[in-house]
XYZ file of C-alpha atoms in Angstrom:
362
model
C 0.031 0.052 0.043
C 1.341 3.221 -1.019
C 2.335 5.848 2.172
C -0.200 8.821 3.027
C 0.353 11.939 1.121
C 1.062 15.058 2.959
C 0.476 18.414 0.879
C 2.903 20.722 2.541
C 1.736 24.315 2.370
C 4.630 26.285 2.684
C 5.605 30.164 3.203
C 8.791 29.671 1.305
C 9.226 32.160 -1.485
C 12.036 29.989 -3.241
C 11.548 26.643 -2.463
C 13.696 25.390 -5.437
C 16.440 26.855 -3.594
C 15.881 26.047 0.394
C 12.574 24.525 1.401
C 11.218 24.897 5.172
C 10.901 21.693 6.629
C 12.348 19.904 3.369
C 15.222 17.950 4.798
C 12.856 16.602 7.271
C 10.095 15.494 4.846
C 12.610 14.008 2.694
C 13.854 12.083 5.806
C 10.301 10.444 6.537
C 9.730 10.050 2.775
C 12.979 7.951 2.468
C 11.899 5.715 5.306
C 8.249 5.454 3.296
C 6.308 7.069 5.612
C 4.908 9.525 3.739
C 4.683 11.066 0.343
C 5.595 14.669 0.460
C 4.052 17.219 -1.770
C 5.396 20.864 -1.338
C 3.247 23.791 -2.517
C 4.308 27.135 -2.201
C 1.487 29.949 -2.762
C 4.193 32.656 -2.477
C 6.216 31.145 -5.204
C 3.366 30.993 -7.883
C 3.753 33.432 -11.159
C 2.376 36.803 -10.336
C -0.666 36.498 -12.593
C -3.403 37.739 -10.365
C -5.474 36.374 -7.289
C -8.109 34.424 -8.890
C -5.436 32.672 -11.388
C -3.143 31.895 -8.653
C -5.932 30.449 -6.322
C -6.908 28.104 -9.378
C -3.221 26.871 -9.790
C -3.295 25.980 -6.221
C -6.191 24.378 -6.425
C -5.406 21.979 -9.378
C -1.975 21.386 -7.854
C -3.577 20.420 -4.503
C -6.402 18.187 -6.451
C -3.682 16.243 -8.271
C -2.011 15.376 -5.056
C -5.089 14.112 -3.214
C -3.519 14.326 0.173
C -4.679 12.621 3.196
C -3.104 15.409 5.489
C -2.520 18.946 4.841
C 0.487 20.698 6.687
C 0.258 24.165 6.650
C 3.202 26.541 7.603
C 2.992 30.028 8.936
C 0.013 31.100 6.023
C 0.061 34.824 6.733
C 1.753 36.046 3.849
C -0.732 34.895 1.176
C -3.957 36.604 1.500
C -6.370 33.631 1.935
C -9.717 34.158 3.195
C -12.007 31.713 5.349
C -14.445 30.899 2.344
C -11.456 30.036 0.216
C -9.884 27.807 2.630
C -13.213 26.211 3.483
C -13.820 25.720 -0.437
C -9.924 24.095 -0.739
C -10.733 21.764 1.882
C -14.344 20.578 0.682
C -12.362 20.244 -2.932
C -9.442 17.729 -1.334
C -12.201 15.476 0.493
C -11.600 17.130 4.050
C -8.116 16.095 4.852
C -6.770 16.389 8.127
C -5.031 19.797 8.635
C -1.954 20.405 10.926
C -0.992 24.160 11.386
C 2.388 25.094 12.467
C 2.726 28.866 13.409
C 6.381 29.624 13.875
C 5.664 33.675 15.197
C 4.691 35.507 18.018
C 1.605 37.535 17.908
C -0.189 40.388 19.658
C 0.055 43.895 20.657
C 0.979 45.580 17.544
C 1.222 42.569 15.533
C -2.494 41.573 15.410
C -3.711 38.119 13.716
C -3.982 38.309 9.961
C -7.064 37.554 8.343
C -4.925 34.464 6.419
C -3.777 33.289 9.548
C -6.968 33.162 11.278
C -8.891 31.358 8.397
C -6.535 28.771 8.614
C -6.930 28.794 12.679
C -10.533 28.360 12.036
C -10.184 25.197 10.142
C -6.964 23.453 11.357
C -7.689 20.088 13.353
C -4.475 20.740 14.877
C -2.794 24.283 15.868
C 0.839 24.064 17.001
C 2.138 27.445 17.855
C 5.883 28.385 19.386
C 4.166 30.465 22.100
C 1.479 29.472 24.526
C 0.220 31.380 27.529
C -0.959 34.659 25.961
C -0.480 33.563 22.350
C -2.811 30.529 23.137
C -5.562 32.435 24.378
C -4.971 35.014 21.376
C -5.391 32.206 19.207
C -8.484 30.545 21.227
C -10.461 33.389 19.641
C -9.850 32.177 16.326
C -10.000 28.249 16.691
C -12.234 25.747 18.677
C -9.281 23.121 18.742
C -6.509 23.202 21.580
C -3.571 25.309 20.880
C -0.145 22.873 21.290
C 3.097 24.015 21.894
C 6.166 23.314 19.667
C 9.710 24.395 20.315
C 11.721 26.079 17.528
C 14.419 23.861 15.962
C 17.244 23.996 13.514
C 16.281 23.684 10.041
C 18.626 20.852 8.493
C 19.324 23.199 5.721
C 21.851 24.704 8.171
C 23.379 21.795 9.183
C 27.021 21.280 8.404
C 29.556 18.573 8.927
C 32.368 20.651 9.758
C 33.689 20.393 12.928
C 33.448 23.171 15.191
C 36.379 25.242 14.978
C 38.600 26.197 18.104
C 37.800 29.784 18.788
C 41.450 31.051 19.237
C 41.771 32.999 16.022
C 38.087 34.366 15.664
C 37.583 37.649 14.493
C 35.304 39.009 17.025
C 34.258 38.490 20.817
C 30.806 38.672 20.941
C 28.297 38.417 17.556
C 24.616 39.591 17.969
C 22.099 38.673 14.910
C 18.883 40.244 14.751
C 17.207 43.573 13.334
C 16.727 47.101 15.252
C 12.783 47.122 15.492
C 12.395 50.753 16.916
C 10.731 53.532 15.201
C 12.564 56.979 15.499
C 14.659 55.293 18.470
C 12.019 55.085 21.034
C 8.704 54.124 19.586
C 8.571 50.347 20.009
C 7.295 47.746 16.597
C 7.229 44.832 18.698
C 7.381 43.703 22.302
C 10.773 43.439 23.246
C 12.403 45.887 20.850
C 13.549 48.267 23.214
C 15.095 45.852 25.463
C 17.200 44.617 22.263
C 18.394 48.100 21.456
C 19.765 48.882 24.944
C 21.569 45.535 25.082
C 23.405 46.184 21.932
C 24.128 49.504 22.473
C 25.574 48.665 25.809
C 27.896 45.684 24.255
C 28.752 48.523 21.392
C 30.492 50.362 24.486
C 32.027 47.486 26.568
C 35.603 47.814 26.841
C 37.965 45.258 25.393
C 35.358 43.628 23.532
C 35.325 42.828 19.946
C 31.532 43.023 19.503
C 29.664 42.881 16.048
C 25.821 42.685 15.075
C 24.212 41.719 11.775
C 20.777 42.981 11.157
C 18.807 45.857 9.681
C 18.587 49.086 11.404
C 22.015 48.979 13.489
C 24.474 51.896 13.353
C 27.702 52.247 14.993
C 30.664 50.106 16.382
C 30.254 46.639 14.628
C 27.310 47.329 12.608
C 27.403 44.919 9.796
C 23.960 44.937 8.013
C 21.818 42.241 7.429
C 23.083 38.512 7.040
C 22.046 35.718 4.722
C 20.010 32.823 6.753
C 22.213 30.363 5.387
C 25.244 32.066 6.231
C 24.316 32.160 10.141
C 26.321 29.177 11.412
C 29.243 30.493 9.517
C 29.188 34.206 11.088
C 28.474 32.441 14.759
C 31.576 30.459 14.372
C 33.450 33.708 13.661
C 33.183 34.865 16.984
C 33.990 33.573 20.658
C 30.423 33.547 21.873
C 26.807 34.911 20.615
C 24.249 37.290 22.466
C 20.651 37.325 21.788
C 17.254 39.190 22.654
C 14.235 37.528 21.476
C 10.829 39.613 21.618
C 7.873 38.655 23.485
C 9.744 37.470 26.397
C 6.934 36.944 28.666
C 5.186 34.521 26.150
C 5.404 30.835 27.748
C 7.692 28.923 25.630
C 8.487 31.590 23.178
C 12.082 31.876 21.660
C 13.070 32.407 17.998
C 14.938 29.654 15.938
C 18.117 31.898 16.665
C 18.561 30.317 20.213
C 19.072 26.644 18.687
C 20.729 27.847 15.560
C 23.270 29.661 17.806
C 23.925 26.770 19.791
C 24.139 24.220 17.020
C 27.086 26.775 16.039
C 29.061 25.455 19.198
C 29.868 28.754 20.617
C 28.361 29.956 24.082
C 25.108 31.913 23.779
C 23.811 34.564 26.132
C 20.152 35.021 25.695
C 16.908 36.430 27.096
C 15.041 33.750 29.706
C 12.113 32.448 27.631
C 9.252 31.943 30.165
C 8.351 28.479 31.478
C 11.110 26.615 29.683
C 12.881 24.562 32.512
C 13.554 21.875 29.924
C 16.246 24.130 28.003
C 19.771 23.004 29.054
C 22.135 25.431 30.864
C 25.496 26.677 30.987
C 27.118 23.205 30.975
C 25.884 23.202 27.321
C 26.942 26.672 26.760
C 23.493 28.404 26.921
C 23.342 31.332 29.593
C 19.939 32.631 29.962
C 19.264 36.141 31.948
C 16.440 38.199 32.770
C 17.511 41.675 31.581
C 19.847 43.327 29.127
C 22.235 44.534 32.023
C 22.498 40.746 33.094
C 23.128 39.664 29.759
C 26.095 42.340 29.303
C 27.374 41.057 32.868
C 27.330 37.626 31.522
C 29.460 38.499 28.272
C 31.979 40.340 30.174
C 32.322 37.315 32.827
C 32.597 34.744 30.236
C 35.049 37.156 28.317
C 37.552 36.155 31.148
C 36.522 32.543 31.689
C 39.021 29.748 30.659
C 38.478 29.395 26.847
C 39.285 25.614 26.758
C 35.845 25.140 29.075
C 34.056 27.549 27.158
C 34.753 25.712 23.876
C 33.893 22.589 25.635
C 30.510 23.771 26.685
C 30.104 25.127 23.083
C 30.579 21.590 21.988
C 28.066 20.272 24.474
C 25.363 22.707 23.160
C 26.116 21.769 19.682
C 25.465 18.156 20.096
C 22.580 18.622 22.436
C 20.580 20.441 19.746
C 21.899 18.434 16.715
C 20.141 15.427 18.782
C 17.393 17.075 20.009
C 15.972 20.336 18.603
C 15.908 19.845 14.827
C 12.920 20.276 12.370
C 12.837 16.308 11.709
C 11.977 15.637 15.607
C 9.485 18.933 15.532
C 8.001 17.167 12.376
C 7.733 13.829 14.207
C 6.174 15.026 17.078
C 3.439 16.889 15.336
C 2.708 13.995 12.824
C 2.704 11.195 14.859
C -0.542 11.492 16.290
C -1.934 10.989 12.462
C 0.738 9.343 10.437
C 2.656 6.213 11.087
C 5.834 8.107 12.063
C 8.293 7.665 15.227
C 8.098 10.138 17.956
C 10.791 12.138 18.456
C 13.416 11.518 21.672
C 11.685 11.729 24.794
C 14.301 14.262 25.979
C 12.958 17.098 25.946
C 9.764 16.078 23.889
C 7.998 14.760 26.885
C 8.398 18.111 28.722
C 7.677 20.237 25.190
C 4.608 18.373 25.190
C 3.663 19.108 28.756
C 3.727 22.769 27.653
C 0.401 22.075 26.034
C -2.098 24.331 27.841
C -4.850 21.315 28.089
C -1.626 19.209 29.700
C -0.984 22.089 31.957
C -4.866 22.556 32.927
C -5.849 21.253 36.622
C -7.497 17.918 36.284
C -10.665 17.107 38.311
C -10.679 15.160 41.378
């Protein structure tokens, strides 16, 4: 019997070059677990809305999927009526939605995301708590937690090099999201700005930052996504400050990517994520930008061999655990014959689901 077909509705703009979750799907397909059919609405020729929808429907009907995996759909202008019509034409396949961004405040849920939230059978979100409550306005399904992971397309077989001859002491990756220097565009932008400005003034620190909007010492401009590992290994350590720090479970994929690079990483402490490793794996979580700067200064004076060993341990921890393949296994195993990911830490990740955390009746 042929394996079930999964139609992957991706938000990639150039899937022929780099497809999100592509390597993970290919691994499961190679095991005979499924047939993967990617479909990228944003990569269709710009011939108008109606022709684009017609082409989407044609490809989807040819695939005849048992399951539809929808990945952060906001950038394509779906309506609720269009989503409902698509699913009817496909015979109402199971819909698994993965949402990889944080929403709320100055970043309201888009019409496209709301449409898919209303029709998904399972909703996975990289943040719960406030975000789960926000999504609950649009979906009747329980919102489940999914951790951010390292895309396999960033993997390299090159060993982590020793840090003796790095160009920088500390590298930051992430854009500046302030208007006129003081008006926040997203939650936490002010704290990130404070962190970078303080590190630019840290005496004796060769600091650099990639990302749009930065000025001053060490501002290097934007960095291609695929170049992150190489850039991170060009510094003795990295530092980051994710937005939406108060959202339970939320951190960007830059945290596992930085750990995969094999260098110590100082970052904002994500709420309610005690399952993440600690300094022995090169991960230093702090609560304020001032604490981050102090920790960086402390690490600059630490034993280089110990720092390198901790970075290598963090690299191995992420490589074996926080990968797109393990995330995909976690999301698909309730629906398909797909093996579950390692219990460590995925049992703790599953326990982050709001339903699992609710008090049980006695």
